[in-house]
GROMACS .gro file of N, CA and C in nm:
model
  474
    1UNK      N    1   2.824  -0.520   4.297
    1UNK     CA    2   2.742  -0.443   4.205
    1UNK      C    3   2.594  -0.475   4.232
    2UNK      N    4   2.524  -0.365   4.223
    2UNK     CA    5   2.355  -0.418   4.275
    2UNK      C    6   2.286  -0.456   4.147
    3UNK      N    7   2.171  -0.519   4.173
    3UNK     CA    8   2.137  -0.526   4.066
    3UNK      C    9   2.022  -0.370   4.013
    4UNK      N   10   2.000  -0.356   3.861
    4UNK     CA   11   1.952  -0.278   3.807
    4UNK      C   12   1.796  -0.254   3.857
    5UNK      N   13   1.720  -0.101   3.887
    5UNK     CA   14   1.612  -0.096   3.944
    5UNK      C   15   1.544  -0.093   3.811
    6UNK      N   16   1.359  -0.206   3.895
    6UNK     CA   17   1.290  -0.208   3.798
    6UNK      C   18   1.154  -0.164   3.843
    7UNK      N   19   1.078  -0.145   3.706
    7UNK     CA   20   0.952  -0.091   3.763
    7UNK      C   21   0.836  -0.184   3.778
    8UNK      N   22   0.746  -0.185   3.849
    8UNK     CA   23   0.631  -0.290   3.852
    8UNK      C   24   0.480  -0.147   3.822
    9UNK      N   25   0.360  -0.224   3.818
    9UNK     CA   26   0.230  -0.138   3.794
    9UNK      C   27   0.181  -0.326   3.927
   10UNK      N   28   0.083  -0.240   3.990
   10UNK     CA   29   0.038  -0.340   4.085
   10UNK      C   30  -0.110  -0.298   4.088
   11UNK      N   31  -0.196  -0.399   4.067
   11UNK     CA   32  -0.340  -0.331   4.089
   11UNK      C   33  -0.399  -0.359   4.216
   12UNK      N   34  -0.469  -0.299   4.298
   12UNK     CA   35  -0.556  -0.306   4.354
   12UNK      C   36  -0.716  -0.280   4.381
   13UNK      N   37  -0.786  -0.317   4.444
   13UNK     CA   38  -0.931  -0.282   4.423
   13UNK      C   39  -0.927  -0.196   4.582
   14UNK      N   40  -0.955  -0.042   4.595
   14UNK     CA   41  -0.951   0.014   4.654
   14UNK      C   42  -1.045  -0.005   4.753
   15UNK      N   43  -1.149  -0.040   4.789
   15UNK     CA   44  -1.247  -0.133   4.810
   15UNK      C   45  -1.195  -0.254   4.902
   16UNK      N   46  -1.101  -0.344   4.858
   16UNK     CA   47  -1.007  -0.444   4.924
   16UNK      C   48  -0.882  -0.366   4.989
   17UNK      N   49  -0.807  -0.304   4.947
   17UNK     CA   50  -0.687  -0.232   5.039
   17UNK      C   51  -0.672  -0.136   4.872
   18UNK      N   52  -0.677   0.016   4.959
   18UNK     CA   53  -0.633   0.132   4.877
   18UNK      C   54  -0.505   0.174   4.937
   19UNK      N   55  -0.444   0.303   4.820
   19UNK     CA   56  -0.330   0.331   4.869
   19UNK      C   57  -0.340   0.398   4.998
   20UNK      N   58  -0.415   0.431   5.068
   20UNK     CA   59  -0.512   0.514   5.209
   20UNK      C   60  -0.455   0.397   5.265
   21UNK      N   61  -0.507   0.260   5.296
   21UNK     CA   62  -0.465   0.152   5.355
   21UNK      C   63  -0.335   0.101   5.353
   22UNK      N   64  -0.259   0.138   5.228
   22UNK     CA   65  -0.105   0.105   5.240
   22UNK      C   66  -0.046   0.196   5.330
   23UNK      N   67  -0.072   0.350   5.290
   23UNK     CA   68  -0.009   0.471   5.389
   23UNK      C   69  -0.077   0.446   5.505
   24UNK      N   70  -0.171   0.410   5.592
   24UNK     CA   71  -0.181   0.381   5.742
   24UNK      C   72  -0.087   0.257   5.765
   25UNK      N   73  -0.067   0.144   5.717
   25UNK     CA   74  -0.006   0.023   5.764
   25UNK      C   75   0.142   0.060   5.726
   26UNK      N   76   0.215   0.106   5.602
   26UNK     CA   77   0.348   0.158   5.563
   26UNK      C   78   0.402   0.045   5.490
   27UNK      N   79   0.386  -0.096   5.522
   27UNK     CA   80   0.441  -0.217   5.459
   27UNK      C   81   0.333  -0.293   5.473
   28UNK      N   82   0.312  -0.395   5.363
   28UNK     CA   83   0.243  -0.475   5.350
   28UNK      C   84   0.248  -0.608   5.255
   29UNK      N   85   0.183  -0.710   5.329
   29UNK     CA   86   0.218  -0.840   5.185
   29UNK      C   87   0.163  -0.815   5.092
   30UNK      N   88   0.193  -0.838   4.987
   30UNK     CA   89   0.103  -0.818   4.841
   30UNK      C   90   0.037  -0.947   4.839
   31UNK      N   91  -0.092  -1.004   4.911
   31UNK     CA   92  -0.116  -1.181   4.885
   31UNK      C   93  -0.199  -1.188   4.823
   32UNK      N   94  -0.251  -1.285   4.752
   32UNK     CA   95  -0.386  -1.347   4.728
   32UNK      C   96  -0.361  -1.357   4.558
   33UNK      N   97  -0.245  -1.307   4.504
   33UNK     CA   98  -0.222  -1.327   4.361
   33UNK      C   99  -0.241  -1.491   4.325
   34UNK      N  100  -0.337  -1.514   4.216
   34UNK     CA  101  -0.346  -1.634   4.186
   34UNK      C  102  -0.355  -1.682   4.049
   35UNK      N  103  -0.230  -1.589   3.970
   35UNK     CA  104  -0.223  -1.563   3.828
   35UNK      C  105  -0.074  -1.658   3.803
   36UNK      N  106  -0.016  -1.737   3.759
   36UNK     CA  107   0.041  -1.790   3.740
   36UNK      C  108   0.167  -1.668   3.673
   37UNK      N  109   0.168  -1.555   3.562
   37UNK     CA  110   0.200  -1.503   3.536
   37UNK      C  111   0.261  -1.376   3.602
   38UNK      N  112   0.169  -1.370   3.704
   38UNK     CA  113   0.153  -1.239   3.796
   38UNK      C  114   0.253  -1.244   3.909
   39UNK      N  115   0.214  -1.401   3.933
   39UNK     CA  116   0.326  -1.465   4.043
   39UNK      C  117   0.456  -1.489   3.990
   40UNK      N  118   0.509  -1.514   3.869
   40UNK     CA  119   0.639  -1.534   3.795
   40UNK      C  120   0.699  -1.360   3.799
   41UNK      N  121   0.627  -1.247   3.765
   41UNK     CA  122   0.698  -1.114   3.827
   41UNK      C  123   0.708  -1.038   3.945
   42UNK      N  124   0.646  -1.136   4.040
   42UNK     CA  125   0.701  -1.081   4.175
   42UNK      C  126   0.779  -1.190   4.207
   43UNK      N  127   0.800  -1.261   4.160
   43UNK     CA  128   0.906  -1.363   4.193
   43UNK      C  129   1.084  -1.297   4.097
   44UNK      N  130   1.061  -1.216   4.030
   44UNK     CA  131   1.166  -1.118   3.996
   44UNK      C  132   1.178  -0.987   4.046
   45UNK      N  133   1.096  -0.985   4.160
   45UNK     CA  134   1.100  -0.831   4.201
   45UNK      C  135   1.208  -0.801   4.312
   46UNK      N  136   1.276  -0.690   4.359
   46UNK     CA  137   1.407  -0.693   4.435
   46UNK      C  138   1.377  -0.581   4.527
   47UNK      N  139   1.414  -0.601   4.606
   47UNK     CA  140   1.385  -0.452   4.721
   47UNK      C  141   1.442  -0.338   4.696
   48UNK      N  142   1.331  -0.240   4.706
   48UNK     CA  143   1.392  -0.107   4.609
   48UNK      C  144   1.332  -0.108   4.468
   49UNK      N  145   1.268  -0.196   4.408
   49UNK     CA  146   1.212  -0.171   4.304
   49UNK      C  147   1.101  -0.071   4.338
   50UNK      N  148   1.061  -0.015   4.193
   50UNK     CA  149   0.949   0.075   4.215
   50UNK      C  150   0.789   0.059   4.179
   51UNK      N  151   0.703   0.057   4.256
   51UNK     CA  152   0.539   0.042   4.231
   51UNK      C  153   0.465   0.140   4.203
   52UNK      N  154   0.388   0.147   4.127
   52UNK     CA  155   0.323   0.230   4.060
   52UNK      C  156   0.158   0.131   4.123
   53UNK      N  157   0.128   0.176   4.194
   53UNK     CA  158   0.009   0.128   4.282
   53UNK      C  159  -0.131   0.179   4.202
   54UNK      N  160  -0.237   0.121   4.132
   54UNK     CA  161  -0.318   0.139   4.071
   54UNK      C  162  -0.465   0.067   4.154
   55UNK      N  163  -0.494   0.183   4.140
   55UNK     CA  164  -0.673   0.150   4.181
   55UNK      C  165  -0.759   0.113   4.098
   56UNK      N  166  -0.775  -0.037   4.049
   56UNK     CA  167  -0.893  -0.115   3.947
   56UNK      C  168  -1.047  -0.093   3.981
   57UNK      N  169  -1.098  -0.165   3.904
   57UNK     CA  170  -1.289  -0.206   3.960
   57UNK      C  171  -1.330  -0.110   4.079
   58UNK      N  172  -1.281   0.042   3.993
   58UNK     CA  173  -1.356   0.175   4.062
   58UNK      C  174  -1.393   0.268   3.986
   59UNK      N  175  -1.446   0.358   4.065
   59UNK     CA  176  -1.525   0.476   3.950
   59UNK      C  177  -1.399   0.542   3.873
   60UNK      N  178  -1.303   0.573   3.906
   60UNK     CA  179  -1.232   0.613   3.847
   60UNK      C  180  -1.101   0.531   3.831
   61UNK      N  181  -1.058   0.412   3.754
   61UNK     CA  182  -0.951   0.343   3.771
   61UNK      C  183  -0.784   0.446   3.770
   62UNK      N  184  -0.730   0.465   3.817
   62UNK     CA  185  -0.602   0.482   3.735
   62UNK      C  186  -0.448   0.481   3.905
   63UNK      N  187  -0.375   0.514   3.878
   63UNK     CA  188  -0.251   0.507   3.919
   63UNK      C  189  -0.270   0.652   4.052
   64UNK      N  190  -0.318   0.550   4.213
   64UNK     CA  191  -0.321   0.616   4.305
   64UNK      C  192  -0.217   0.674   4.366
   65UNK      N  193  -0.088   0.639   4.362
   65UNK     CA  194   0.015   0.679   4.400
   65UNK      C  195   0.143   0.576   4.368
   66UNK      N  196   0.227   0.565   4.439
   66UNK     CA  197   0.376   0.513   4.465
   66UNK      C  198   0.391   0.426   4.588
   67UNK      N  199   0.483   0.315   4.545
   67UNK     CA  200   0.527   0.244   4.622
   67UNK      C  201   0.632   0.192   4.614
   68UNK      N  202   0.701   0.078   4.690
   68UNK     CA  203   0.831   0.016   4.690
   68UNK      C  204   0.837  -0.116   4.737
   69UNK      N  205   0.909  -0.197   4.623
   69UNK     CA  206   0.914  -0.318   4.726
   69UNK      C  207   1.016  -0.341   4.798
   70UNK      N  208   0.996  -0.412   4.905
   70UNK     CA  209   1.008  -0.398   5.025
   70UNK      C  210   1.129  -0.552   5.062
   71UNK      N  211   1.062  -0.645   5.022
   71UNK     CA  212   1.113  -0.781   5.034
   71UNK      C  213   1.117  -0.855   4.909
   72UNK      N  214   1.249  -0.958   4.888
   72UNK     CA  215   1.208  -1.082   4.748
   72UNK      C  216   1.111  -1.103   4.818
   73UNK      N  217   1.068  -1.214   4.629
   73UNK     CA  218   0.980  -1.315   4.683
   73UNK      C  219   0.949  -1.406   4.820
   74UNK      N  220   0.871  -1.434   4.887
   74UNK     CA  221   0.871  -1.547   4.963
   74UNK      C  222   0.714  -1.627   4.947
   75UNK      N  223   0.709  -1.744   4.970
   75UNK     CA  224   0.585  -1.816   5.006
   75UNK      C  225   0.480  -1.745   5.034
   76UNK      N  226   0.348  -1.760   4.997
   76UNK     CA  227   0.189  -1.665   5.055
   76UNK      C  228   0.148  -1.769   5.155
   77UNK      N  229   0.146  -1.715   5.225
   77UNK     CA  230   0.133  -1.783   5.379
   77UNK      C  231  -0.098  -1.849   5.336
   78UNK      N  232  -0.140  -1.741   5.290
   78UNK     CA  233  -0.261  -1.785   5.276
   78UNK      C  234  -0.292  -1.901   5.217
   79UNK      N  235  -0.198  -1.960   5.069
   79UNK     CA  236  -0.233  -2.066   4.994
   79UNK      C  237  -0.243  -2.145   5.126
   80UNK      N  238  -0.158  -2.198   5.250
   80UNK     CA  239  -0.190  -2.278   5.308
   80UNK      C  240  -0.315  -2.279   5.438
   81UNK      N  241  -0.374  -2.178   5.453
   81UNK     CA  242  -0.453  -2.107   5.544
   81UNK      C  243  -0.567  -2.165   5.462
   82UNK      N  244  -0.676  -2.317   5.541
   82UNK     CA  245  -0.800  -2.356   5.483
   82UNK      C  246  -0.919  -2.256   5.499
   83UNK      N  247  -0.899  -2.129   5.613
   83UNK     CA  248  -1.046  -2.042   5.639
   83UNK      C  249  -0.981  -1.902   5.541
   84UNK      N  250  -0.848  -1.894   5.413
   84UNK     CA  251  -0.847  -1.815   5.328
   84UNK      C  252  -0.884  -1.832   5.234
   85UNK      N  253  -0.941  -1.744   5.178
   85UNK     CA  254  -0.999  -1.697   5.001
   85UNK      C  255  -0.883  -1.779   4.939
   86UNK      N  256  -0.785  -1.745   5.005
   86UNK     CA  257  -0.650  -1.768   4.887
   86UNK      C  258  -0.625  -1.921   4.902
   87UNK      N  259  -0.683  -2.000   4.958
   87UNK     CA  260  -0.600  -2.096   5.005
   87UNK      C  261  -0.621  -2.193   4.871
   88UNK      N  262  -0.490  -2.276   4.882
   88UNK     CA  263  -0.490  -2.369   4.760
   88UNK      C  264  -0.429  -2.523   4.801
   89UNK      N  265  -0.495  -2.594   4.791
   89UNK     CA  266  -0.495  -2.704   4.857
   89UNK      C  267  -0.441  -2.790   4.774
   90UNK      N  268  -0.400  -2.763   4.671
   90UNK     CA  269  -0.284  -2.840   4.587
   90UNK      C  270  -0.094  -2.806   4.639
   91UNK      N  271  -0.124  -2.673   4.651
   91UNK     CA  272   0.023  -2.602   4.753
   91UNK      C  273   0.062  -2.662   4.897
   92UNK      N  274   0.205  -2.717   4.916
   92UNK     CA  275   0.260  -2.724   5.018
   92UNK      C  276   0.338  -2.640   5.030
   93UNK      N  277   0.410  -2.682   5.206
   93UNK     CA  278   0.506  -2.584   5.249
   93UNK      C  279   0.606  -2.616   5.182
   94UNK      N  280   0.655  -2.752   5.135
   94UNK     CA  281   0.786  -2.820   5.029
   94UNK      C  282   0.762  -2.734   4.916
   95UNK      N  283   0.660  -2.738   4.870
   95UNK     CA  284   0.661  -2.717   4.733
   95UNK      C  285   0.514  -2.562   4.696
   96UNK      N  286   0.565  -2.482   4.730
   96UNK     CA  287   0.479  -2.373   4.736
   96UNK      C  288   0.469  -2.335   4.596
   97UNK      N  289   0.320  -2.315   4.545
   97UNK     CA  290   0.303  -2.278   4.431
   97UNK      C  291   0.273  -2.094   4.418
   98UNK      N  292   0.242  -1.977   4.510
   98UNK     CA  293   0.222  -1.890   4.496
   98UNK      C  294   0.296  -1.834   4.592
   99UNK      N  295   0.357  -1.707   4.515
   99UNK     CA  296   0.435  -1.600   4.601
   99UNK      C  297   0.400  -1.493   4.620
  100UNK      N  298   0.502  -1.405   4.717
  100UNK     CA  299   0.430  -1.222   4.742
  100UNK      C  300   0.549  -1.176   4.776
  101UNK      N  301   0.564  -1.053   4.771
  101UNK     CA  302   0.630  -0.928   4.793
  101UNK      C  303   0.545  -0.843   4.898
  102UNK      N  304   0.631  -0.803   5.042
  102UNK     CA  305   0.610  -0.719   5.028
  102UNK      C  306   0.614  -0.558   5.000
  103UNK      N  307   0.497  -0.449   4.993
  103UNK     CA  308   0.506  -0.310   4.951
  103UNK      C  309   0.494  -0.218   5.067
  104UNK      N  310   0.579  -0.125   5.022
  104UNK     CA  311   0.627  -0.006   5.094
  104UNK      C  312   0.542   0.122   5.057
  105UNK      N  313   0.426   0.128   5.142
  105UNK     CA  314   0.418   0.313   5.105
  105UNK      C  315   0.532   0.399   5.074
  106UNK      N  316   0.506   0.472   4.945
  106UNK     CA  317   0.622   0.559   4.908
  106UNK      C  318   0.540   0.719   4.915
  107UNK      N  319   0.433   0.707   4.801
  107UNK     CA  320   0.387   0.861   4.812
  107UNK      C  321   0.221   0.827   4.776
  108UNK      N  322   0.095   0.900   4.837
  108UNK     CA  323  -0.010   0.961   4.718
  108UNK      C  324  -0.015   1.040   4.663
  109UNK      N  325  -0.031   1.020   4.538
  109UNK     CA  326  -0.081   1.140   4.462
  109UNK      C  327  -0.215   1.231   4.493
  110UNK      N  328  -0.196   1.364   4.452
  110UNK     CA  329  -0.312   1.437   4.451
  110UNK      C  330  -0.477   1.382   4.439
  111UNK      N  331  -0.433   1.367   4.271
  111UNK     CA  332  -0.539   1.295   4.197
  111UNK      C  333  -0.427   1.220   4.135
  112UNK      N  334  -0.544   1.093   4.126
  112UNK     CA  335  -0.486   0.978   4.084
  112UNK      C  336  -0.479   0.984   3.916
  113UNK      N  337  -0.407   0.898   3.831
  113UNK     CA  338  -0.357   0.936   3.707
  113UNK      C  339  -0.423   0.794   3.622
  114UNK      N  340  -0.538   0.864   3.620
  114UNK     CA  341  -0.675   0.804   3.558
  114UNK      C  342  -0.651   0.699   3.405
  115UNK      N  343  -0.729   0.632   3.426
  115UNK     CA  344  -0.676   0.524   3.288
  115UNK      C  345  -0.670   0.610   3.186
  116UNK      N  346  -0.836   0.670   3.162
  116UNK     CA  347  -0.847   0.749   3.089
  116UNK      C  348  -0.707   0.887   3.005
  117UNK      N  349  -0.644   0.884   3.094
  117UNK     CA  350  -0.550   0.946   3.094
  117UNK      C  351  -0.411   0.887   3.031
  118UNK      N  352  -0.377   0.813   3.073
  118UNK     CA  353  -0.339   0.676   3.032
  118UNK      C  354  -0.336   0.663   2.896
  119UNK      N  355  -0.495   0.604   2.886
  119UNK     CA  356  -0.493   0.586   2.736
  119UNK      C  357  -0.482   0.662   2.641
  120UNK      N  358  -0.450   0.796   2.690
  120UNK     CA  359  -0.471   0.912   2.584
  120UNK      C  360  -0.303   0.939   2.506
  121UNK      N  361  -0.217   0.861   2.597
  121UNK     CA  362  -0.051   0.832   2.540
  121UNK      C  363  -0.031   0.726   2.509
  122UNK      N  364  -0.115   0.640   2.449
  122UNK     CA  365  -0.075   0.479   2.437
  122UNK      C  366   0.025   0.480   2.342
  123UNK      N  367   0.008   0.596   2.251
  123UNK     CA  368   0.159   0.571   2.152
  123UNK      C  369   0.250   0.610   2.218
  124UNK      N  370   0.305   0.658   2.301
  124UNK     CA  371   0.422   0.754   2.376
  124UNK      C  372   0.437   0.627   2.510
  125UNK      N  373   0.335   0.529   2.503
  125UNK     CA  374   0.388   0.375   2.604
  125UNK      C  375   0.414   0.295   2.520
  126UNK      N  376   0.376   0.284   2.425
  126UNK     CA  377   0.403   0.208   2.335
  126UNK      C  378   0.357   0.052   2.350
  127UNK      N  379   0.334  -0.037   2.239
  127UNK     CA  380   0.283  -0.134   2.251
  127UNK      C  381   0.299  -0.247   2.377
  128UNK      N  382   0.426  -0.213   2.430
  128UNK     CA  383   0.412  -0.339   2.456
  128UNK      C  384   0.381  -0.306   2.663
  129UNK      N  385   0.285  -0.167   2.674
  129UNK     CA  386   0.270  -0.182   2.791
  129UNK      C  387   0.111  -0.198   2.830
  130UNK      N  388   0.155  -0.329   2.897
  130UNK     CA  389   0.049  -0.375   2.925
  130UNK      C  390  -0.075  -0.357   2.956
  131UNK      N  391  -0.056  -0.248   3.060
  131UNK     CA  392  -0.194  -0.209   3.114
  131UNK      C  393  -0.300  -0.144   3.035
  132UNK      N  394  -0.275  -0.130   2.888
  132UNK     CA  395  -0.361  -0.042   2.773
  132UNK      C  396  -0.403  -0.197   2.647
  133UNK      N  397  -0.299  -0.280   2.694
  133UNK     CA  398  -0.307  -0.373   2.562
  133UNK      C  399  -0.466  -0.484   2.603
  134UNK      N  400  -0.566  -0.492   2.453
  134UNK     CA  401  -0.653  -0.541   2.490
  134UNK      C  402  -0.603  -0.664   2.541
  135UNK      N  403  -0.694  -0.713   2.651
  135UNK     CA  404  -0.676  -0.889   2.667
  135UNK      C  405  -0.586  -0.904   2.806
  136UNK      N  406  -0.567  -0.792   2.819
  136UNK     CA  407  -0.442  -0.807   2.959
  136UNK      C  408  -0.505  -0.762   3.125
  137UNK      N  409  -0.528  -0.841   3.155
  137UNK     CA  410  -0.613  -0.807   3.304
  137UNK      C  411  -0.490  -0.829   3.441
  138UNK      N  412  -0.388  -0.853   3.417
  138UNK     CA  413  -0.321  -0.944   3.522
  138UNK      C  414  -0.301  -0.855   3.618
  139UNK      N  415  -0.302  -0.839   3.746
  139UNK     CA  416  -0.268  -0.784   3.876
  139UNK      C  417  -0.129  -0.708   3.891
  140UNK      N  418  -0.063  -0.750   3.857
  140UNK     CA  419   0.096  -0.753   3.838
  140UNK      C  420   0.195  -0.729   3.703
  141UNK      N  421   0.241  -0.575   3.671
  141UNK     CA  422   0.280  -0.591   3.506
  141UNK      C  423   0.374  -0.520   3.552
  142UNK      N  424   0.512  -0.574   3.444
  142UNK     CA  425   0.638  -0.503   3.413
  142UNK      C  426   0.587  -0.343   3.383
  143UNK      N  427   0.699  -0.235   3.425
  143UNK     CA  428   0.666  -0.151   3.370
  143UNK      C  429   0.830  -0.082   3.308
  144UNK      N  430   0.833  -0.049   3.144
  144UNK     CA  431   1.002  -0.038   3.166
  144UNK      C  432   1.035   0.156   3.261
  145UNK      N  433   1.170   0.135   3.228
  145UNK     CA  434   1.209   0.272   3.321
  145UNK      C  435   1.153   0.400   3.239
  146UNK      N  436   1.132   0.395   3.110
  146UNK     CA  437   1.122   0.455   3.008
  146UNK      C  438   0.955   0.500   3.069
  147UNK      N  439   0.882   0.443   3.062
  147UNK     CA  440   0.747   0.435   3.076
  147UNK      C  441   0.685   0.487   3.241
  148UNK      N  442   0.776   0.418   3.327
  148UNK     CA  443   0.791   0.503   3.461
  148UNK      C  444   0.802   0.626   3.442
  149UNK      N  445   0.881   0.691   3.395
  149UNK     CA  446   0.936   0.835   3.381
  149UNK      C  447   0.809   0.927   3.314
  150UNK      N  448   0.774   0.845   3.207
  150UNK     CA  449   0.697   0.902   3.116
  150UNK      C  450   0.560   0.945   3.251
  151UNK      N  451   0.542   0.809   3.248
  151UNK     CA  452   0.356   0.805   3.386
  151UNK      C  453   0.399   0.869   3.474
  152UNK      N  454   0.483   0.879   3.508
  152UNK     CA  455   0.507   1.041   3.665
  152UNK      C  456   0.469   1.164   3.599
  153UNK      N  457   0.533   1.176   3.480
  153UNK     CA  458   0.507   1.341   3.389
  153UNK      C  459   0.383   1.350   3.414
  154UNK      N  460   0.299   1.282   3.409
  154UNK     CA  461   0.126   1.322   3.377
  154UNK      C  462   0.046   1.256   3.507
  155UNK      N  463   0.145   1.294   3.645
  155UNK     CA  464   0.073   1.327   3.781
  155UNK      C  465   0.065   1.476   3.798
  156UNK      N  466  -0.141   1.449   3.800
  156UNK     CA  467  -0.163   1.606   3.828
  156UNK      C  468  -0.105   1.663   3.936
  157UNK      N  469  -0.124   1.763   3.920
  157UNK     CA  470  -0.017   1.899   4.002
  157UNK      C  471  -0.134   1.940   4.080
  158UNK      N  472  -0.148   1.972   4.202
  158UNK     CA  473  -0.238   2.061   4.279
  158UNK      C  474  -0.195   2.185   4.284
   0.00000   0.00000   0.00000
């Protein structure tokens, strides 16, 4: 029996790698997460889950397209890399403190499905999704199936 598909919301700064950069490469590590929280749900993520790939800290934030993950968890090769951003010098190879997934280009959207947009159904996501709730910045958020379904309805149509 497989296990049940789940949804993720993944941010990126388009600027650092957009969904443009996922669709030229097709797979990619998700690295440099250094959220303790962020890293505990890709450490539940399963291949075949679904990404909802979001473009942050841009003129227009919201949900650039689709993705997939690709691989479990494994080790971020950067925490141990001393000339990376990411590197963390408390992390060994025994005892690795940060993980990654990687993501699968799946689709872009037209136009991307703007926060603004977003926020205009926060009752119809209901409280407990993250990406609207004040105080919640994390890179990496559950998204349920319910709420997937819902955020595809309101990808503009060309």
């Amino acid at each position: 029996m497989s296990a049940k598909r789940r949804y993720w919301l993944m941010k990126s700064e388009p600027d650092s790698f957009s969904i443009d950069d996922l669709q030229r490469v097709g797979t990619e590590p998700w690295n440099g997460v250094r959220n303790y929280q962020a890293r505990n749900h890709m450490r539940q993520m399963q291949p075949g889950d679904g990404v909802l790939f979001y473009h942050s800290s841009c003129a227009v934030p919201g949900i650039a397209g689709l993705a997939t993950v690709a691989t479990e968890a494994y080790p971020d090769p950067t925490q141990f890399d001393k000339k990376s951003d990411y590197y963390d010098e408390k992390s060994t190879r025994e005892d690795p403190r940060w993980s990654l997934v990687d993501v699968a280009f799946e689709r872009k959207f037209a136009d991307p499905i703007t926060l603004e947009e977003i926020k205009r159904h926060a009752d119809d996501l209901g409280d407990e999704f993250a990406l609207i709730k004040r105080g919640t910045r994390l890179s990496v958020l559950p998204v349920t199936a319910a709420q997937w379904k819902f955020l595809l309805k309101l990808e503009p149509r060309a």
